[in-house]
Amino acid sequence: MTVLRGEHVTLRPLTADDLGRLVEILREPEVARWFGTASAQESAEEFVLSEDSTGFAIEVEGEVVGAIQAYEENEPDYRHAGMDLFLATASQNRGIGTETLRLLARHLLDDRGHHRLVIDPAAANERAVKVYGRIGFKPVGVMRAYERGPDGTWHVGLLMDLLAGELT
Protein backbone atom coordinates (compact mmCIF):
# COMPACT_ATOMS: atom_id res chain seq x y z
CA MET A 1 0.00 0.00 0.00
CA THR A 2 1.59 3.23 -1.19
CA VAL A 3 1.46 6.19 1.19
CA LEU A 4 2.83 9.50 -0.09
CA ARG A 5 3.88 12.18 2.40
CA GLY A 6 4.45 15.85 1.71
CA GLU A 7 5.09 18.80 3.97
CA HIS A 8 1.41 19.30 4.86
CA VAL A 9 -0.40 16.55 2.96
CA THR A 10 -0.51 12.77 3.26
CA LEU A 11 -1.97 10.64 0.48
CA ARG A 12 -3.04 7.19 1.61
CA PRO A 13 -5.11 4.52 -0.14
CA LEU A 14 -8.85 5.11 0.10
CA THR A 15 -10.97 2.56 1.94
CA ALA A 16 -14.70 1.94 2.25
CA ASP A 17 -14.50 3.72 5.62
CA ASP A 18 -13.81 6.97 3.72
CA LEU A 19 -17.05 6.87 1.71
CA GLY A 20 -19.14 8.89 4.18
CA ARG A 21 -16.63 11.74 4.39
CA LEU A 22 -16.16 11.81 0.62
CA VAL A 23 -19.92 12.00 0.08
CA GLU A 24 -20.07 14.97 2.50
CA ILE A 25 -17.38 16.78 0.52
CA LEU A 26 -18.94 15.97 -2.85
CA ARG A 27 -22.25 17.45 -1.66
CA GLU A 28 -20.66 20.84 -0.95
CA PRO A 29 -21.97 23.26 -3.61
CA GLU A 30 -18.47 24.44 -4.66
CA VAL A 31 -17.43 20.82 -5.21
CA ALA A 32 -20.68 19.40 -6.62
CA ARG A 33 -20.83 21.99 -9.39
CA TRP A 34 -17.87 20.29 -11.14
CA PHE A 35 -18.95 16.66 -10.74
CA GLY A 36 -21.54 16.00 -13.41
CA THR A 37 -24.84 14.21 -13.03
CA ALA A 38 -23.73 11.27 -10.87
CA SER A 39 -24.81 11.40 -7.25
CA ALA A 40 -22.27 12.23 -4.55
CA GLN A 41 -22.48 8.59 -3.47
CA GLU A 42 -21.76 7.31 -6.99
CA SER A 43 -18.83 9.70 -7.42
CA ALA A 44 -17.35 8.73 -4.04
CA GLU A 45 -17.69 5.04 -4.88
CA GLU A 46 -15.88 5.65 -8.19
CA PHE A 47 -12.89 7.03 -6.29
CA VAL A 48 -12.90 4.27 -3.66
CA LEU A 49 -14.00 1.15 -5.51
CA SER A 50 -12.85 1.57 -9.12
CA GLU A 51 -10.75 -1.26 -10.47
CA ASP A 52 -9.48 1.02 -13.26
CA SER A 53 -7.86 3.64 -11.03
CA THR A 54 -6.07 4.05 -7.71
CA GLY A 55 -7.71 6.36 -5.20
CA PHE A 56 -5.97 8.21 -2.38
CA ALA A 57 -7.45 10.07 0.57
CA ILE A 58 -6.01 13.55 0.92
CA GLU A 59 -5.27 14.06 4.61
CA VAL A 60 -4.18 17.21 6.38
CA GLU A 61 -3.40 16.86 10.09
CA GLY A 62 -5.17 13.49 10.08
CA GLU A 63 -8.42 14.81 8.56
CA VAL A 64 -9.68 13.68 5.14
CA VAL A 65 -10.11 16.87 3.10
CA GLY A 66 -10.56 15.32 -0.34
CA ALA A 67 -9.49 12.57 -2.70
CA ILE A 68 -7.29 12.14 -5.73
CA GLN A 69 -7.19 9.22 -8.14
CA ALA A 70 -4.77 8.11 -10.80
CA TYR A 71 -5.39 5.89 -13.78
CA GLU A 72 -2.65 4.37 -15.87
CA GLU A 73 -2.54 3.44 -19.53
CA ASN A 74 0.10 0.73 -19.70
CA GLU A 75 -0.07 -0.08 -23.42
CA PRO A 76 3.62 0.53 -24.31
CA ASP A 77 2.90 2.71 -27.36
CA TYR A 78 0.49 4.98 -25.41
CA ARG A 79 1.82 4.72 -21.85
CA HIS A 80 0.77 7.65 -19.65
CA ALA A 81 -1.19 8.37 -16.48
CA GLY A 82 -4.04 10.70 -15.61
CA MET A 83 -5.39 12.26 -12.44
CA ASP A 84 -8.62 13.61 -11.01
CA LEU A 85 -9.23 15.18 -7.62
CA PHE A 86 -11.57 17.14 -5.40
CA LEU A 87 -11.06 19.12 -2.20
CA ALA A 88 -13.42 20.25 0.51
CA THR A 89 -14.31 23.92 0.12
CA ALA A 90 -12.56 24.83 3.40
CA SER A 91 -9.33 23.29 2.06
CA GLN A 92 -9.29 25.22 -1.20
CA ASN A 93 -6.97 28.20 -1.75
CA ARG A 94 -4.51 26.93 0.89
CA GLY A 95 -1.91 25.20 -1.32
CA ILE A 96 -3.27 21.74 -0.50
CA GLY A 97 -4.30 20.99 -4.08
CA THR A 98 -0.94 22.10 -5.43
CA GLU A 99 0.98 19.95 -2.95
CA THR A 100 -1.33 16.98 -3.57
CA LEU A 101 -0.88 17.17 -7.34
CA ARG A 102 2.90 17.45 -7.04
CA LEU A 103 3.06 14.45 -4.71
CA LEU A 104 1.04 12.20 -6.98
CA ALA A 105 2.70 13.50 -10.16
CA ARG A 106 6.16 12.81 -8.72
CA HIS A 107 5.04 9.28 -7.76
CA LEU A 108 3.61 8.60 -11.22
CA LEU A 109 6.68 9.96 -13.00
CA ASP A 110 9.47 8.68 -10.75
CA ASP A 111 8.09 5.53 -9.14
CA ARG A 112 5.64 4.32 -11.80
CA GLY A 113 7.82 5.33 -14.77
CA HIS A 114 5.40 7.48 -16.76
CA HIS A 115 6.73 10.17 -19.07
CA ARG A 116 3.43 12.04 -19.55
CA LEU A 117 0.47 12.92 -17.31
CA VAL A 118 -2.95 14.22 -18.33
CA ILE A 119 -5.78 15.97 -16.53
CA ASP A 120 -9.06 17.27 -17.96
CA PRO A 121 -10.82 19.96 -15.93
CA ALA A 122 -13.93 21.78 -16.99
CA ALA A 123 -12.70 24.74 -19.04
CA ALA A 124 -14.77 27.04 -16.80
CA ASN A 125 -13.06 25.77 -13.65
CA GLU A 126 -10.50 28.58 -13.61
CA ARG A 127 -9.22 27.74 -10.12
CA ALA A 128 -8.37 24.16 -11.15
CA VAL A 129 -6.79 25.23 -14.45
CA LYS A 130 -4.60 27.75 -12.58
CA VAL A 131 -3.45 25.15 -10.01
CA TYR A 132 -2.67 22.59 -12.71
CA GLY A 133 -0.69 25.19 -14.63
CA ARG A 134 1.23 26.06 -11.46
CA ILE A 135 2.83 22.61 -11.37
CA GLY A 136 3.56 22.49 -15.10
CA PHE A 137 0.44 21.22 -16.90
CA LYS A 138 -0.09 22.88 -20.28
CA PRO A 139 -3.36 23.20 -22.20
CA VAL A 140 -3.26 20.98 -25.29
CA GLY A 141 -6.86 20.93 -26.46
CA VAL A 142 -10.41 22.04 -25.94
CA MET A 143 -13.00 19.28 -25.82
CA ARG A 144 -16.38 20.59 -26.92
CA ALA A 145 -19.52 19.22 -25.28
CA TYR A 146 -17.18 17.03 -23.22
CA GLU A 147 -19.14 16.30 -20.06
CA ARG A 148 -22.65 16.78 -18.80
CA GLY A 149 -22.83 19.15 -15.85
CA PRO A 150 -25.20 18.94 -12.88
CA ASP A 151 -27.53 21.30 -14.77
CA GLY A 152 -27.90 18.65 -17.51
CA THR A 153 -26.17 20.67 -20.24
CA TRP A 154 -22.94 19.72 -21.99
CA HIS A 155 -19.85 21.61 -20.84
CA VAL A 156 -16.49 22.28 -22.45
CA GLY A 157 -13.45 20.43 -21.08
CA LEU A 158 -9.81 21.39 -21.26
CA LEU A 159 -7.24 18.68 -21.92
CA MET A 160 -3.93 19.47 -20.20
CA ASP A 161 -0.74 17.44 -20.10
CA LEU A 162 2.62 17.51 -18.39
CA LEU A 163 5.84 15.86 -19.55
CA ALA A 164 8.30 14.48 -17.03
CA GLY A 165 10.76 17.37 -17.29
CA GLU A 166 8.02 20.00 -16.87
CA LEU A 167 6.96 19.25 -13.28
CA THR A 168 7.65 22.30 -11.13
PDB file of C-alpha atoms in Angstrom, residues 3-113:
ATOM      1  CA  VAL A   3       1.458   6.189   1.193  1.00  0.00           C
ATOM      2  CA  LEU A   4       2.832   9.496  -0.086  1.00  0.00           C
ATOM      3  CA  ARG A   5       3.883  12.180   2.396  1.00  0.00           C
ATOM      4  CA  GLY A   6       4.447  15.846   1.707  1.00  0.00           C
ATOM      5  CA  GLU A   7       5.094  18.796   3.974  1.00  0.00           C
ATOM      6  CA  HIS A   8       1.407  19.299   4.860  1.00  0.00           C
ATOM      7  CA  VAL A   9      -0.404  16.549   2.960  1.00  0.00           C
ATOM      8  CA  THR A  10      -0.506  12.768   3.262  1.00  0.00           C
ATOM      9  CA  LEU A  11      -1.969  10.640   0.479  1.00  0.00           C
ATOM     10  CA  ARG A  12      -3.041   7.186   1.606  1.00  0.00           C
ATOM     11  CA  PRO A  13      -5.115   4.525  -0.142  1.00  0.00           C
ATOM     12  CA  LEU A  14      -8.852   5.114   0.105  1.00  0.00           C
ATOM     13  CA  THR A  15     -10.973   2.558   1.943  1.00  0.00           C
ATOM     14  CA  ALA A  16     -14.704   1.942   2.253  1.00  0.00           C
ATOM     15  CA  ASP A  17     -14.495   3.716   5.622  1.00  0.00           C
ATOM     16  CA  ASP A  18     -13.806   6.967   3.719  1.00  0.00           C
ATOM     17  CA  LEU A  19     -17.055   6.872   1.714  1.00  0.00           C
ATOM     18  CA  GLY A  20     -19.144   8.885   4.182  1.00  0.00           C
ATOM     19  CA  ARG A  21     -16.634  11.738   4.388  1.00  0.00           C
ATOM     20  CA  LEU A  22     -16.165  11.814   0.620  1.00  0.00           C
ATOM     21  CA  VAL A  23     -19.922  12.005   0.082  1.00  0.00           C
ATOM     22  CA  GLU A  24     -20.069  14.974   2.501  1.00  0.00           C
ATOM     23  CA  ILE A  25     -17.381  16.783   0.524  1.00  0.00           C
ATOM     24  CA  LEU A  26     -18.939  15.970  -2.854  1.00  0.00           C
ATOM     25  CA  ARG A  27     -22.253  17.450  -1.660  1.00  0.00           C
ATOM     26  CA  GLU A  28     -20.663  20.840  -0.952  1.00  0.00           C
ATOM     27  CA  PRO A  29     -21.974  23.259  -3.609  1.00  0.00           C
ATOM     28  CA  GLU A  30     -18.471  24.435  -4.658  1.00  0.00           C
ATOM     29  CA  VAL A  31     -17.428  20.821  -5.215  1.00  0.00           C
ATOM     30  CA  ALA A  32     -20.682  19.398  -6.615  1.00  0.00           C
ATOM     31  CA  ARG A  33     -20.830  21.987  -9.394  1.00  0.00           C
ATOM     32  CA  TRP A  34     -17.873  20.294 -11.138  1.00  0.00           C
ATOM     33  CA  PHE A  35     -18.949  16.662 -10.742  1.00  0.00           C
ATOM     34  CA  GLY A  36     -21.543  16.000 -13.408  1.00  0.00           C
ATOM     35  CA  THR A  37     -24.839  14.215 -13.029  1.00  0.00           C
ATOM     36  CA  ALA A  38     -23.731  11.274 -10.866  1.00  0.00           C
ATOM     37  CA  SER A  39     -24.813  11.397  -7.246  1.00  0.00           C
ATOM     38  CA  ALA A  40     -22.270  12.230  -4.551  1.00  0.00           C
ATOM     39  CA  GLN A  41     -22.475   8.591  -3.467  1.00  0.00           C
ATOM     40  CA  GLU A  42     -21.756   7.306  -6.987  1.00  0.00           C
ATOM     41  CA  SER A  43     -18.826   9.697  -7.422  1.00  0.00           C
ATOM     42  CA  ALA A  44     -17.350   8.735  -4.038  1.00  0.00           C
ATOM     43  CA  GLU A  45     -17.691   5.044  -4.879  1.00  0.00           C
ATOM     44  CA  GLU A  46     -15.885   5.652  -8.193  1.00  0.00           C
ATOM     45  CA  PHE A  47     -12.887   7.033  -6.291  1.00  0.00           C
ATOM     46  CA  VAL A  48     -12.905   4.273  -3.655  1.00  0.00           C
ATOM     47  CA  LEU A  49     -14.003   1.149  -5.510  1.00  0.00           C
ATOM     48  CA  SER A  50     -12.852   1.572  -9.116  1.00  0.00           C
ATOM     49  CA  GLU A  51     -10.749  -1.259 -10.468  1.00  0.00           C
ATOM     50  CA  ASP A  52      -9.484   1.023 -13.259  1.00  0.00           C
ATOM     51  CA  SER A  53      -7.858   3.639 -11.032  1.00  0.00           C
ATOM     52  CA  THR A  54      -6.073   4.050  -7.710  1.00  0.00           C
ATOM     53  CA  GLY A  55      -7.713   6.364  -5.196  1.00  0.00           C
ATOM     54  CA  PHE A  56      -5.974   8.211  -2.379  1.00  0.00           C
ATOM     55  CA  ALA A  57      -7.455  10.068   0.574  1.00  0.00           C
ATOM     56  CA  ILE A  58      -6.006  13.554   0.918  1.00  0.00           C
ATOM     57  CA  GLU A  59      -5.271  14.060   4.605  1.00  0.00           C
ATOM     58  CA  VAL A  60      -4.180  17.212   6.380  1.00  0.00           C
ATOM     59  CA  GLU A  61      -3.401  16.864  10.091  1.00  0.00           C
ATOM     60  CA  GLY A  62      -5.173  13.487  10.081  1.00  0.00           C
ATOM     61  CA  GLU A  63      -8.417  14.809   8.558  1.00  0.00           C
ATOM     62  CA  VAL A  64      -9.678  13.682   5.137  1.00  0.00           C
ATOM     63  CA  VAL A  65     -10.114  16.865   3.100  1.00  0.00           C
ATOM     64  CA  GLY A  66     -10.561  15.319  -0.340  1.00  0.00           C
ATOM     65  CA  ALA A  67      -9.487  12.573  -2.700  1.00  0.00           C
ATOM     66  CA  ILE A  68      -7.292  12.136  -5.733  1.00  0.00           C
ATOM     67  CA  GLN A  69      -7.190   9.221  -8.137  1.00  0.00           C
ATOM     68  CA  ALA A  70      -4.767   8.111 -10.804  1.00  0.00           C
ATOM     69  CA  TYR A  71      -5.387   5.886 -13.776  1.00  0.00           C
ATOM     70  CA  GLU A  72      -2.651   4.374 -15.874  1.00  0.00           C
ATOM     71  CA  GLU A  73      -2.541   3.439 -19.534  1.00  0.00           C
ATOM     72  CA  ASN A  74       0.101   0.726 -19.698  1.00  0.00           C
ATOM     73  CA  GLU A  75      -0.067  -0.076 -23.418  1.00  0.00           C
ATOM     74  CA  PRO A  76       3.618   0.531 -24.313  1.00  0.00           C
ATOM     75  CA  ASP A  77       2.898   2.715 -27.361  1.00  0.00           C
ATOM     76  CA  TYR A  78       0.489   4.976 -25.408  1.00  0.00           C
ATOM     77  CA  ARG A  79       1.823   4.722 -21.855  1.00  0.00           C
ATOM     78  CA  HIS A  80       0.767   7.647 -19.652  1.00  0.00           C
ATOM     79  CA  ALA A  81      -1.187   8.375 -16.483  1.00  0.00           C
ATOM     80  CA  GLY A  82      -4.043  10.698 -15.605  1.00  0.00           C
ATOM     81  CA  MET A  83      -5.392  12.255 -12.440  1.00  0.00           C
ATOM     82  CA  ASP A  84      -8.625  13.615 -11.008  1.00  0.00           C
ATOM     83  CA  LEU A  85      -9.232  15.182  -7.621  1.00  0.00           C
ATOM     84  CA  PHE A  86     -11.571  17.141  -5.402  1.00  0.00           C
ATOM     85  CA  LEU A  87     -11.056  19.122  -2.203  1.00  0.00           C
ATOM     86  CA  ALA A  88     -13.424  20.250   0.511  1.00  0.00           C
ATOM     87  CA  THR A  89     -14.308  23.919   0.121  1.00  0.00           C
ATOM     88  CA  ALA A  90     -12.563  24.830   3.400  1.00  0.00           C
ATOM     89  CA  SER A  91      -9.327  23.292   2.064  1.00  0.00           C
ATOM     90  CA  GLN A  92      -9.287  25.222  -1.204  1.00  0.00           C
ATOM     91  CA  ASN A  93      -6.971  28.203  -1.747  1.00  0.00           C
ATOM     92  CA  ARG A  94      -4.508  26.929   0.887  1.00  0.00           C
ATOM     93  CA  GLY A  95      -1.915  25.201  -1.322  1.00  0.00           C
ATOM     94  CA  ILE A  96      -3.270  21.740  -0.496  1.00  0.00           C
ATOM     95  CA  GLY A  97      -4.303  20.989  -4.075  1.00  0.00           C
ATOM     96  CA  THR A  98      -0.944  22.096  -5.434  1.00  0.00           C
ATOM     97  CA  GLU A  99       0.978  19.946  -2.948  1.00  0.00           C
ATOM     98  CA  THR A 100      -1.330  16.979  -3.571  1.00  0.00           C
ATOM     99  CA  LEU A 101      -0.881  17.170  -7.343  1.00  0.00           C
ATOM    100  CA  ARG A 102       2.904  17.451  -7.045  1.00  0.00           C
ATOM    101  CA  LEU A 103       3.064  14.447  -4.712  1.00  0.00           C
ATOM    102  CA  LEU A 104       1.038  12.196  -6.980  1.00  0.00           C
ATOM    103  CA  ALA A 105       2.697  13.503 -10.156  1.00  0.00           C
ATOM    104  CA  ARG A 106       6.160  12.815  -8.723  1.00  0.00           C
ATOM    105  CA  HIS A 107       5.043   9.283  -7.761  1.00  0.00           C
ATOM    106  CA  LEU A 108       3.612   8.596 -11.223  1.00  0.00           C
ATOM    107  CA  LEU A 109       6.678   9.965 -12.996  1.00  0.00           C
ATOM    108  CA  ASP A 110       9.475   8.679 -10.750  1.00  0.00           C
ATOM    109  CA  ASP A 111       8.088   5.525  -9.144  1.00  0.00           C
ATOM    110  CA  ARG A 112       5.643   4.325 -11.804  1.00  0.00           C
ATOM    111  CA  GLY A 113       7.820   5.329 -14.770  1.00  0.00           C
TER     112      GLY A 113
END
